[in-house]
Short mmCIF file of C-alpha atoms and ligand atoms in Angstrom, two decimals:
data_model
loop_
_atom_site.label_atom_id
_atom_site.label_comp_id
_atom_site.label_asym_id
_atom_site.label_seq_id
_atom_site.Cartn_x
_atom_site.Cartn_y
_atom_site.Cartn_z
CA UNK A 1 -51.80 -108.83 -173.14
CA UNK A 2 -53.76 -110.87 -170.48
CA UNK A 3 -53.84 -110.88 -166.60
CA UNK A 4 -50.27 -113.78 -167.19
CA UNK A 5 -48.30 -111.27 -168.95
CA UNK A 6 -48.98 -108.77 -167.32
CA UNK A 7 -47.51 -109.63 -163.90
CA UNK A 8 -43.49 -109.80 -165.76
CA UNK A 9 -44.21 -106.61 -167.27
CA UNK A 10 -47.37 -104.17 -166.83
CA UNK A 11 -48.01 -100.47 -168.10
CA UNK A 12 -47.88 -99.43 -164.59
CA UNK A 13 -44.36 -100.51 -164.77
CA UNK A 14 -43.62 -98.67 -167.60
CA UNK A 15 -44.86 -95.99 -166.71
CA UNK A 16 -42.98 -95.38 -164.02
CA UNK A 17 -39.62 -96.43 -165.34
CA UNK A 18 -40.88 -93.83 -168.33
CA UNK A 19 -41.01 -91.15 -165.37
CA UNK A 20 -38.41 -92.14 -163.74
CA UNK A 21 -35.68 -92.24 -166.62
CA UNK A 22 -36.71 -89.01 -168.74
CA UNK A 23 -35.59 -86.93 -165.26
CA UNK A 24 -32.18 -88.22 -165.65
CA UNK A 25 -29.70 -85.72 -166.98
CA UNK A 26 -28.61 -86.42 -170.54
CA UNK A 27 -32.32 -88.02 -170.83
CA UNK A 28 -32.84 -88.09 -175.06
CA UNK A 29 -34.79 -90.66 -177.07
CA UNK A 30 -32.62 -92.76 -179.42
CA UNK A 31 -33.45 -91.77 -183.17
CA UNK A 32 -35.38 -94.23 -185.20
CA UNK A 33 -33.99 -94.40 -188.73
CA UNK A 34 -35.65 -95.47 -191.93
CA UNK A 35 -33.43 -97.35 -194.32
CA UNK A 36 -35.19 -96.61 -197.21
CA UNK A 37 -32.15 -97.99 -199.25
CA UNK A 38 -31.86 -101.34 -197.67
CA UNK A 39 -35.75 -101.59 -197.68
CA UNK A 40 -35.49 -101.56 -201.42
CA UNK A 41 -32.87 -103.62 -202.17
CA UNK A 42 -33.75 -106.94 -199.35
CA UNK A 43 -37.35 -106.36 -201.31
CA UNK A 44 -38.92 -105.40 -197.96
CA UNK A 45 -41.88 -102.50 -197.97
CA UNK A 46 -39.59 -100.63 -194.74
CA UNK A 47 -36.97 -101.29 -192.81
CA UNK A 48 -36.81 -99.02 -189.16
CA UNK A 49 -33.66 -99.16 -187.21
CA UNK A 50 -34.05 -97.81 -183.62
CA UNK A 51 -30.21 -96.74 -182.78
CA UNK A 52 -29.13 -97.43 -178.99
CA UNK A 53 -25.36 -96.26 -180.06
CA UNK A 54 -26.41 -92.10 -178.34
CA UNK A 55 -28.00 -93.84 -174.77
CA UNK A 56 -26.97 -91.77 -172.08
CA UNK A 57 -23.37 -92.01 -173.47
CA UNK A 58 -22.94 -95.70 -172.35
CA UNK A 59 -23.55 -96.97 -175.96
CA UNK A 60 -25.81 -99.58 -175.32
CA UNK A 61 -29.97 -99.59 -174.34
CA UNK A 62 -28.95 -101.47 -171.57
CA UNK A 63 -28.00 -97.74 -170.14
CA UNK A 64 -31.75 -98.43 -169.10
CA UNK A 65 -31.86 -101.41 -167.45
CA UNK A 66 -29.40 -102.27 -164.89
CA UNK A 67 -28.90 -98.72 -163.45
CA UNK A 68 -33.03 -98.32 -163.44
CA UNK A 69 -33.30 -101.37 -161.61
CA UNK A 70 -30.21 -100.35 -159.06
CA UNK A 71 -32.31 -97.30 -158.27
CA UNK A 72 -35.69 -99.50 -157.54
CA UNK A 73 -33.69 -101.60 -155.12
CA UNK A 74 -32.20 -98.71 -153.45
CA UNK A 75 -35.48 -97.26 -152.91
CA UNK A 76 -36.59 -100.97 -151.49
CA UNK A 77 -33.64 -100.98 -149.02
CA UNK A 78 -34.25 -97.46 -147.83
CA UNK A 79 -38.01 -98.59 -147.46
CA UNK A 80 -36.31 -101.36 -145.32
CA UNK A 81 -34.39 -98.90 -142.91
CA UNK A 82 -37.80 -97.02 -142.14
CA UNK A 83 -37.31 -94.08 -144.32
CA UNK A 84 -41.03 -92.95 -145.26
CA UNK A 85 -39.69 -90.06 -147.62
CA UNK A 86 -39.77 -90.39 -151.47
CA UNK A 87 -36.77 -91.32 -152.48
CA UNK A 88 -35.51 -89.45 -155.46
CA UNK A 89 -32.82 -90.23 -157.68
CA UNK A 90 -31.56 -86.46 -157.22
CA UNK A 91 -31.63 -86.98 -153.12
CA UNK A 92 -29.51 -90.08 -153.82
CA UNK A 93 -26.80 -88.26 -155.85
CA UNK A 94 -26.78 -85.45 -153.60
CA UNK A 95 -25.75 -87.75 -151.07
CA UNK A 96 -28.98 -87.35 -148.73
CA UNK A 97 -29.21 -90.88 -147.82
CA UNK A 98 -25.50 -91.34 -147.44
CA UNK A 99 -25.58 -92.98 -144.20
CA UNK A 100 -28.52 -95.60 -144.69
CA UNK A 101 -26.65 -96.75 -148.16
CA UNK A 102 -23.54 -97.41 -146.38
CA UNK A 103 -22.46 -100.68 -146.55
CA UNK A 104 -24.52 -101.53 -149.58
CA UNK A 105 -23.06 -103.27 -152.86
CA UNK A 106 -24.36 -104.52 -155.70
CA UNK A 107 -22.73 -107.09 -157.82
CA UNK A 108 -23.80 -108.93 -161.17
CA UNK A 109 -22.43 -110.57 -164.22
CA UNK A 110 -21.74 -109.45 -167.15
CA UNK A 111 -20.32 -109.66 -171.11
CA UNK A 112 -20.30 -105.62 -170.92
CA UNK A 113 -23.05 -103.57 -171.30
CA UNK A 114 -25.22 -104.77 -168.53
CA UNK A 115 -21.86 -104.25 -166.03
CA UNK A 116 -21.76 -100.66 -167.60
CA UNK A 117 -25.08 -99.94 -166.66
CA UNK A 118 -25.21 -101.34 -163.05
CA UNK A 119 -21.49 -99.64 -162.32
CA UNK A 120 -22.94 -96.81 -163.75
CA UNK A 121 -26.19 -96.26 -161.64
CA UNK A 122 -24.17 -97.54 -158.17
CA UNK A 123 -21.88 -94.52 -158.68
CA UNK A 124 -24.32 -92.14 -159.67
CA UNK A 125 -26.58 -93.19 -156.23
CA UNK A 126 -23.98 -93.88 -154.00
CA UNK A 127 -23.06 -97.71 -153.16
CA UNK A 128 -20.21 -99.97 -153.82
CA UNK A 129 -20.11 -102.49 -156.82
CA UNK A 130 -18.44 -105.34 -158.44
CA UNK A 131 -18.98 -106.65 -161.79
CA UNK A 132 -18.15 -109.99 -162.21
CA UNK A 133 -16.43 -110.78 -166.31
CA UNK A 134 -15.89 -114.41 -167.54
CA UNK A 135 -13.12 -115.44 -169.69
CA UNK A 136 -13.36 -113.78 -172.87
CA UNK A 137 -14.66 -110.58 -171.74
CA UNK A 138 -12.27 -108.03 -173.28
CA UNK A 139 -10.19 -105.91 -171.02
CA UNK A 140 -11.39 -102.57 -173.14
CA UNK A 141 -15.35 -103.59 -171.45
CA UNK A 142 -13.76 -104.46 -168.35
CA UNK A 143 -11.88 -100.70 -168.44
CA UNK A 144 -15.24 -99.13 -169.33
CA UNK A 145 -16.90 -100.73 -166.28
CA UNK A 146 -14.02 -99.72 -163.85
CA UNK A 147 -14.19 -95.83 -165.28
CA UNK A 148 -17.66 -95.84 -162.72
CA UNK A 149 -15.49 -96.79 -160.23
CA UNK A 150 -16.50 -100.37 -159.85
CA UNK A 151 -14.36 -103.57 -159.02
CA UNK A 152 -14.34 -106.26 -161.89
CA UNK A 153 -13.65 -109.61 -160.83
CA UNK A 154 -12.64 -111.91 -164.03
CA UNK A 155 -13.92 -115.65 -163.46
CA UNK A 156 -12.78 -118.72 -165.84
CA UNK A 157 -15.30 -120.45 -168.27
CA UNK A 158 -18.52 -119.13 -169.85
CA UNK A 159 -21.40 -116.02 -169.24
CA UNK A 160 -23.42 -118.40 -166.84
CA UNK A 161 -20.23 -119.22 -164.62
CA UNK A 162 -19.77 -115.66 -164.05
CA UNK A 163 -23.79 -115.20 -163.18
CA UNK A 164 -23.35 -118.13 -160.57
CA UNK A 165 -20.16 -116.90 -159.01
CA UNK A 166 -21.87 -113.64 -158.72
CA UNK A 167 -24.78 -115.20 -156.64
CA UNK A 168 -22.76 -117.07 -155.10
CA UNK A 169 -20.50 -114.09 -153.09
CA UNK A 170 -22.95 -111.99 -153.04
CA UNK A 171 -24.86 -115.15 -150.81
CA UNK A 172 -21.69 -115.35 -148.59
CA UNK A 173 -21.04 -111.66 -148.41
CA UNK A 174 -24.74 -110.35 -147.76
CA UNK A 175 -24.46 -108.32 -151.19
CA UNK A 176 -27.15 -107.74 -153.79
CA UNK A 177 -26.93 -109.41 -157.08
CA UNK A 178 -28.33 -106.63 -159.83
CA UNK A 179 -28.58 -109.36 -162.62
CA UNK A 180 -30.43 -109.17 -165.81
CA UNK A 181 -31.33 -112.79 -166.01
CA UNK A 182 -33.65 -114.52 -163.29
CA UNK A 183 -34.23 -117.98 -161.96
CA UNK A 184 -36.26 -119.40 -159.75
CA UNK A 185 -36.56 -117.02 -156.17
CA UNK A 186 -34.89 -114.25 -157.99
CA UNK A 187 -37.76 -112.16 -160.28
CA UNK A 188 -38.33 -108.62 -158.88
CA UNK A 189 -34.58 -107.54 -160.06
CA UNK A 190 -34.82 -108.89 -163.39
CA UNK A 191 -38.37 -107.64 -163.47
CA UNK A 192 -36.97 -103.60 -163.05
CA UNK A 193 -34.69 -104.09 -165.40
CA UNK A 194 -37.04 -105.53 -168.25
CA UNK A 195 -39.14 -102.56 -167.26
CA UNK A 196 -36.58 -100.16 -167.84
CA UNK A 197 -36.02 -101.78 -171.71
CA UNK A 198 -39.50 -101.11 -172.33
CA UNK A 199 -39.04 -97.44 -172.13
CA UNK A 200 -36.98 -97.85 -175.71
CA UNK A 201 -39.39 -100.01 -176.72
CA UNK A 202 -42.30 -97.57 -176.00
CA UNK A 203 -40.05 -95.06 -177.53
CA UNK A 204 -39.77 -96.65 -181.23
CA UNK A 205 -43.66 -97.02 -180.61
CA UNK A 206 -44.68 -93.78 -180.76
CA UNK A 207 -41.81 -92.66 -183.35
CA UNK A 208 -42.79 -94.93 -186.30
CA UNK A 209 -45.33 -93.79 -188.87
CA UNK A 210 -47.44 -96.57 -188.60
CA UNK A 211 -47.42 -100.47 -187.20
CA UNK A 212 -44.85 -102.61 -188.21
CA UNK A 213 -45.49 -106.07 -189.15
CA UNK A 214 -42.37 -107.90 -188.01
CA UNK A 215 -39.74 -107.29 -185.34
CA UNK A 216 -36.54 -108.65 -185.17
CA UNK A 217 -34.88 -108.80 -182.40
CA UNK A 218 -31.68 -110.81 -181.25
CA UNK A 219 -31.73 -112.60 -177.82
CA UNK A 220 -29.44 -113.13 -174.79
CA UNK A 221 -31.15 -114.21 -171.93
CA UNK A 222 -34.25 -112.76 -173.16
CA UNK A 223 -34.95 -109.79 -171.60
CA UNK A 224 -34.46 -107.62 -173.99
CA UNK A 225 -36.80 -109.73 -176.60
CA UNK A 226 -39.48 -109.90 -173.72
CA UNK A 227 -39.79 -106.18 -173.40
CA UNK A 228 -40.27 -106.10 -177.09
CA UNK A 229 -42.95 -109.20 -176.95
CA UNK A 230 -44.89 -106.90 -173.87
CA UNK A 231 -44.47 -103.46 -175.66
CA UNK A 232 -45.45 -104.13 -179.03
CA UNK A 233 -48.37 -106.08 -177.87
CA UNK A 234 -49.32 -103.77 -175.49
CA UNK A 235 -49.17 -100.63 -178.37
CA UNK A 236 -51.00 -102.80 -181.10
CA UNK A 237 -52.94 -105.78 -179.40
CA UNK A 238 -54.50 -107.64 -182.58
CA UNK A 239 -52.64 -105.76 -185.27
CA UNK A 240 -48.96 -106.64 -183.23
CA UNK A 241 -46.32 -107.38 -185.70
CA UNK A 242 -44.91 -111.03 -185.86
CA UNK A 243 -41.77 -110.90 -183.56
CA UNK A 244 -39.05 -113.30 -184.21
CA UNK A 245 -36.25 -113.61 -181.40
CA UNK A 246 -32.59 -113.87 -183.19
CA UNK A 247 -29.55 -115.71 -181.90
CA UNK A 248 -26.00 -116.92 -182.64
CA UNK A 249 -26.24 -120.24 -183.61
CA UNK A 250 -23.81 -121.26 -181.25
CA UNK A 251 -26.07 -119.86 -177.92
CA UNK A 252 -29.44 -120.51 -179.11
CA UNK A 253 -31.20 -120.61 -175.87
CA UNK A 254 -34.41 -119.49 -176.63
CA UNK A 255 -34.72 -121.42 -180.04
CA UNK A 256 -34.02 -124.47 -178.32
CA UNK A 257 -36.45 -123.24 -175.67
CA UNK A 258 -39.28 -122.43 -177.66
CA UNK A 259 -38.32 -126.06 -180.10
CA UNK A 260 -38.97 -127.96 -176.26
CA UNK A 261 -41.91 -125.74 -175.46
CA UNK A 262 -39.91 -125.12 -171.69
CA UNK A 263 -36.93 -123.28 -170.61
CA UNK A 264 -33.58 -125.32 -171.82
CA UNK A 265 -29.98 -124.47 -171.64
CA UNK A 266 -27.44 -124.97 -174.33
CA UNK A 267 -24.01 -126.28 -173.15
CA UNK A 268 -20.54 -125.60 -174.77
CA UNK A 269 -18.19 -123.01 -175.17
CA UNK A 270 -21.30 -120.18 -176.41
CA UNK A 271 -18.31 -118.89 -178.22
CA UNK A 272 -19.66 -116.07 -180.11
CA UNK A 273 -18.57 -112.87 -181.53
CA UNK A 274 -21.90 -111.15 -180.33
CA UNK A 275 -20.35 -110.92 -176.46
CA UNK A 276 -24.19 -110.06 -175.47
CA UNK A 277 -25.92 -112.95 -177.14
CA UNK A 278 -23.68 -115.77 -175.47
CA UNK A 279 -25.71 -117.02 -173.22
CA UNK A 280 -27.07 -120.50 -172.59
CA UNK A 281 -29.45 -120.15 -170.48
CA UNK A 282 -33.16 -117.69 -170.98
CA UNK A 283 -33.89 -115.94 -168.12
CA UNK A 284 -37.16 -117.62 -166.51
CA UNK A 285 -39.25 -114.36 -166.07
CA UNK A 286 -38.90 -113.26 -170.03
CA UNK A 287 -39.41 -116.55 -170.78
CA UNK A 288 -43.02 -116.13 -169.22
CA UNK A 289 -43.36 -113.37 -171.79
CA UNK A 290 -42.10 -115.06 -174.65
CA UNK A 291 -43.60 -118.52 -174.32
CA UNK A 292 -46.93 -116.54 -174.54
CA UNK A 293 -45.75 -113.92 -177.10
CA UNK A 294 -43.18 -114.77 -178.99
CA UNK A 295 -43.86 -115.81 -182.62
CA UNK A 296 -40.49 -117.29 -184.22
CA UNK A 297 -36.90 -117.85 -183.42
CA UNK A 298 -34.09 -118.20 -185.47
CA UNK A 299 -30.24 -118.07 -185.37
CA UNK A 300 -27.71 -116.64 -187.14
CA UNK A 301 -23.69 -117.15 -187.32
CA UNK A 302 -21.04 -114.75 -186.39
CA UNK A 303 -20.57 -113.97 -190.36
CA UNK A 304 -24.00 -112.76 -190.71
CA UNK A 305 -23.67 -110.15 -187.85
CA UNK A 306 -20.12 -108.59 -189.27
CA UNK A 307 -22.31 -108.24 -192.86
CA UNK A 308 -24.68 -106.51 -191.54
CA UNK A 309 -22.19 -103.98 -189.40
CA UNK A 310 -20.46 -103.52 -192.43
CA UNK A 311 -23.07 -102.69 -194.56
CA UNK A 312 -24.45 -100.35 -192.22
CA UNK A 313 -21.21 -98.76 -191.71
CA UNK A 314 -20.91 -98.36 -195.37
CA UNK A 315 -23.20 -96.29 -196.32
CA UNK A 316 -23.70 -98.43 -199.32
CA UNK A 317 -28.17 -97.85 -199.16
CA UNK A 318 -28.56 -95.63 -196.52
CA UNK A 319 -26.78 -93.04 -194.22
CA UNK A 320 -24.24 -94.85 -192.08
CA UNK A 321 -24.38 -96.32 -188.70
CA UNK A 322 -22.14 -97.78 -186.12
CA UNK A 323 -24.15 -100.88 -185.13
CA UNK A 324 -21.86 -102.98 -182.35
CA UNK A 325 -21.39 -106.99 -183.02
CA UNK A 326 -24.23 -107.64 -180.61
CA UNK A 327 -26.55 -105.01 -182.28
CA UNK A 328 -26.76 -106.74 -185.75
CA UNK A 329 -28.30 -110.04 -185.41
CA UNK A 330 -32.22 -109.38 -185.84
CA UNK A 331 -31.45 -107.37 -188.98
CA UNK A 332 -29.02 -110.48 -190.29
CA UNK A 333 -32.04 -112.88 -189.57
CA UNK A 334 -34.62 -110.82 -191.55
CA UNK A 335 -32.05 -110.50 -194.52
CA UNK A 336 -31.28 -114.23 -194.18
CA UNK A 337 -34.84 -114.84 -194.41
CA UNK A 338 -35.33 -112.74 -197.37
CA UNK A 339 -32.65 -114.87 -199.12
CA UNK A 340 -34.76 -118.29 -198.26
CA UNK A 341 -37.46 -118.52 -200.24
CA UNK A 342 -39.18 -121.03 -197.25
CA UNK A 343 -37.90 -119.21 -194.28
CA UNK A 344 -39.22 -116.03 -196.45
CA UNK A 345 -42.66 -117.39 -196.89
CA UNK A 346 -42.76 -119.17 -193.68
CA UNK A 347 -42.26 -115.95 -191.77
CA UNK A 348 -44.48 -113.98 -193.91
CA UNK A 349 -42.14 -111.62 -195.68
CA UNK A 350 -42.69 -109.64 -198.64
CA UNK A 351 -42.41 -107.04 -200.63
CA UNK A 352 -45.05 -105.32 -198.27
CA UNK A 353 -43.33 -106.04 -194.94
CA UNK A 354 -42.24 -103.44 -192.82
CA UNK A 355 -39.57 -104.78 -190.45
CA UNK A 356 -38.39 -103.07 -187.25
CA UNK A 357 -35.01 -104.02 -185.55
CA UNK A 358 -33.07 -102.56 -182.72
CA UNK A 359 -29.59 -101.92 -183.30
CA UNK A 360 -29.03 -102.08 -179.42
CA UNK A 361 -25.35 -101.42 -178.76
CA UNK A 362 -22.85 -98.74 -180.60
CA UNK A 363 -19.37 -99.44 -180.80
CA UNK A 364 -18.85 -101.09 -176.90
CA UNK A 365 -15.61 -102.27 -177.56
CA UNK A 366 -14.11 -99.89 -180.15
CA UNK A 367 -10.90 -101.66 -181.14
CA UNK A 368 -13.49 -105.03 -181.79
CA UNK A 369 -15.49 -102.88 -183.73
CA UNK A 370 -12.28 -101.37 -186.11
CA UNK A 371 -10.93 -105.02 -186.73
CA UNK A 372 -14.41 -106.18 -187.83
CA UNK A 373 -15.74 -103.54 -189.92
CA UNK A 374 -11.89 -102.58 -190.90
CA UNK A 375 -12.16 -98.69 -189.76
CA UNK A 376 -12.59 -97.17 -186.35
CA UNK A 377 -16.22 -95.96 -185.80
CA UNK A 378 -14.88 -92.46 -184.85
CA UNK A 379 -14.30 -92.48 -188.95
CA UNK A 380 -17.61 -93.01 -189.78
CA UNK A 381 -19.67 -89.87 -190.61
CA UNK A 382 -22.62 -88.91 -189.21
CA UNK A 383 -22.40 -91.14 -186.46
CA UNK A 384 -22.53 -91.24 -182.37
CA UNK A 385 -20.25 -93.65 -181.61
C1 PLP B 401 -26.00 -104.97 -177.24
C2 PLP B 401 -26.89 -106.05 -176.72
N1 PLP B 401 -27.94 -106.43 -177.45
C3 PLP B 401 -28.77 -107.39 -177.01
C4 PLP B 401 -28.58 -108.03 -175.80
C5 PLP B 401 -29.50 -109.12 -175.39
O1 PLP B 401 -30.33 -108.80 -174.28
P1 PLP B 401 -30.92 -109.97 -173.39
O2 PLP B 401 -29.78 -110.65 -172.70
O3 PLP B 401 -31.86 -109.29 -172.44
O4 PLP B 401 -31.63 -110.92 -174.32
C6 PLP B 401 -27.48 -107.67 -175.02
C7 PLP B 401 -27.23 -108.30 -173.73
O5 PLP B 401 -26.23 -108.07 -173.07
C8 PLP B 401 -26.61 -106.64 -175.48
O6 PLP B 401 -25.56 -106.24 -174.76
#
């Protein structure tokens, strides 16, 4: 990476998120499975599957994100109030700075798993929160988010409603916004929580065998592909593996983003099965990242994501796994592509290829998961979910 890409996301960073999140209790890298089976029968050299569904019990790798970057501004605001002490997540819990927190919250926006993770880290360190849903949120996420002891506000239309109704009470309230997307005055929050997703990243990095040469990974606001761009780049400089950001073709953000050459939003409905995906809008500070790193885009409709949760629930190649519906779309694009003989040999596949993905959520919302895949995931062996 150059001196550009490094100001969104830096090793320093990582580091320190690295430090940071391996002291938290229940701390355990996410396995990185080798589907051996599936390899062989898409006609690909190796697939590698790096499984979020065990992440500190929230089910998702945002688990790192939003309650990692929670923690950072804590530290800021204590910073603020004149404490000169390290500030340690264990002081926090403990309850040491009890009196300087009061009167904190933290809000965001959310489909689920972000709203998990900020909820999550406000309990654990002490401040109030509320977690802003839009319409088609389902109540089970909403539940899950309120079990932290946060208040979830539901707000009509789409994803980015929700992310400006957020900003907007927290502006008229004097609250923080914890959001995983940013836009233009609003980077260092965003920034933390990128930082904390390259932690997984750096994780698969040092668990695979040997480089990879393409990455598939599915897109929201970008975040999440923008810690991939950084990390992989960062672990393999010249020899990085192709990565190619995956959407739902009805959200397509970055596609249409990287089509324009500039940040553009997608209007409509975003309705999409993959809750975590439906976004219209990239975040500005991944897009930094991904204008200078990304290699491809592509998108992929809801049917593709429910093929690929059911075949990795079956067992059919490979051991199962519980892969949620926002956890399947890189792996659908690389299959799609090895079905297209252009996309195939535009994206340099082949028999010799040796794709990682990131199956990045488990089973969120269970009951979703049991009416796509037709069983509950508690059924399927072997599994965390
Ligand atoms: C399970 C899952 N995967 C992927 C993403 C996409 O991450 P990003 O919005 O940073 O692109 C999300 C976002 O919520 C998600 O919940």
């Amino acid at each position: 990476m150059g001196p550009r890409e490094y100001t969104v996301l830096s090793p320093e960073g990582l580091a320190a998120a690295r430090a940071e999140i391996e002291s938290w209790p229940g701390y355990a890298e996410t396995p990185l499975r080798r589907l051996d089976g599936l390899a062989g029968a898409a006609g690909l050299g190796a697939v590698f599957v790096k499984d979020e569904a065990s992440r500190f019990g929230l089910g998702s790798f945002k688990a790192l994100g939003g309650a990692y970057a929670v923690l950072q501004m804590m530290r800021r605001h204590l910073a603020e109030k004149g404490v000169t002490a390290p500030v340690t997540a264990a002081d926090l819990i403990a309850g040491r700075w009890r009196a300087q927190v009061a009167g904190l919250t933290v809000c965001c926006a959310t489909d689920g798993n972000h709203g998990r993770s900020v909820a999550w880290g406000a309990g654990r360190y002490g401040c109030r929160c509320v977690i802003y849903v839009h319409a088609t949120v389902s109540q089970a996420r909403c539940d899950a988010i309120a079990h932290y002891g946060a208040e979830v506000r539901r707000v009509p239309g789409t994803y980015d409603d929700s992310v400006r109704k957020a900003a907007e009470d927290a502006a008229a309230n004097g609250w923080v916004v914890v959001s995983d997307t940013s836009y233009p005055g609003y980077m260092e929050i965003p920034r933390d929580v990128m930082q904390g997703y390259t932690v997984m990243v750096d994780e698969a990095v040092h668990q695979i065998d040997a480089p990879p040469t393409h990455v598939f990974i599915q897109g929201g606001v970008g975040g999440l592909a923008a810690a991939v761009v950084a990390q992989t780049w960062e672990a393999w400089g010249v020899d990085r593996p192709r990565v190619v950001a995956v959407e739902p073709d009805r959200a397509a953000c970055i596609v249409e983003s990287l089509r324009a050459g500039h940040p553009v939003a997608v209007h409509g409905d975003l309705d999409t099965l993959m809750a975590g995906l439906a976004c219209g809008e990239v975040s500005l500070l991944a897009w930094e990242m991904l204008d200078a790193g990304l290699h491809d885009g592509l998108t992929v409709p809801d049917a593709a994501a429910v093929e690929v949760m059911r075949l990795l629930a079956s067992g059919r190649h490979d051991p199962p796994l519980v892969a949620g519906e926002s956890a399947t779309a890189g792996l659908a694009g690389c299959l799609l592509a090895m079905a297209d003989p252009a996309l195939k040999a535009a994206l340099g596949l082949d028999a010799d290829s040796r794709v990682l993905v990131f199956s990045t959520e488990g089973a969120t919302d269970p009951a979703l998961y049991a009416e796509l895949v037709g069983r509950p995931a508690k059924t399927i062996e072997g599994t965390a979910s």
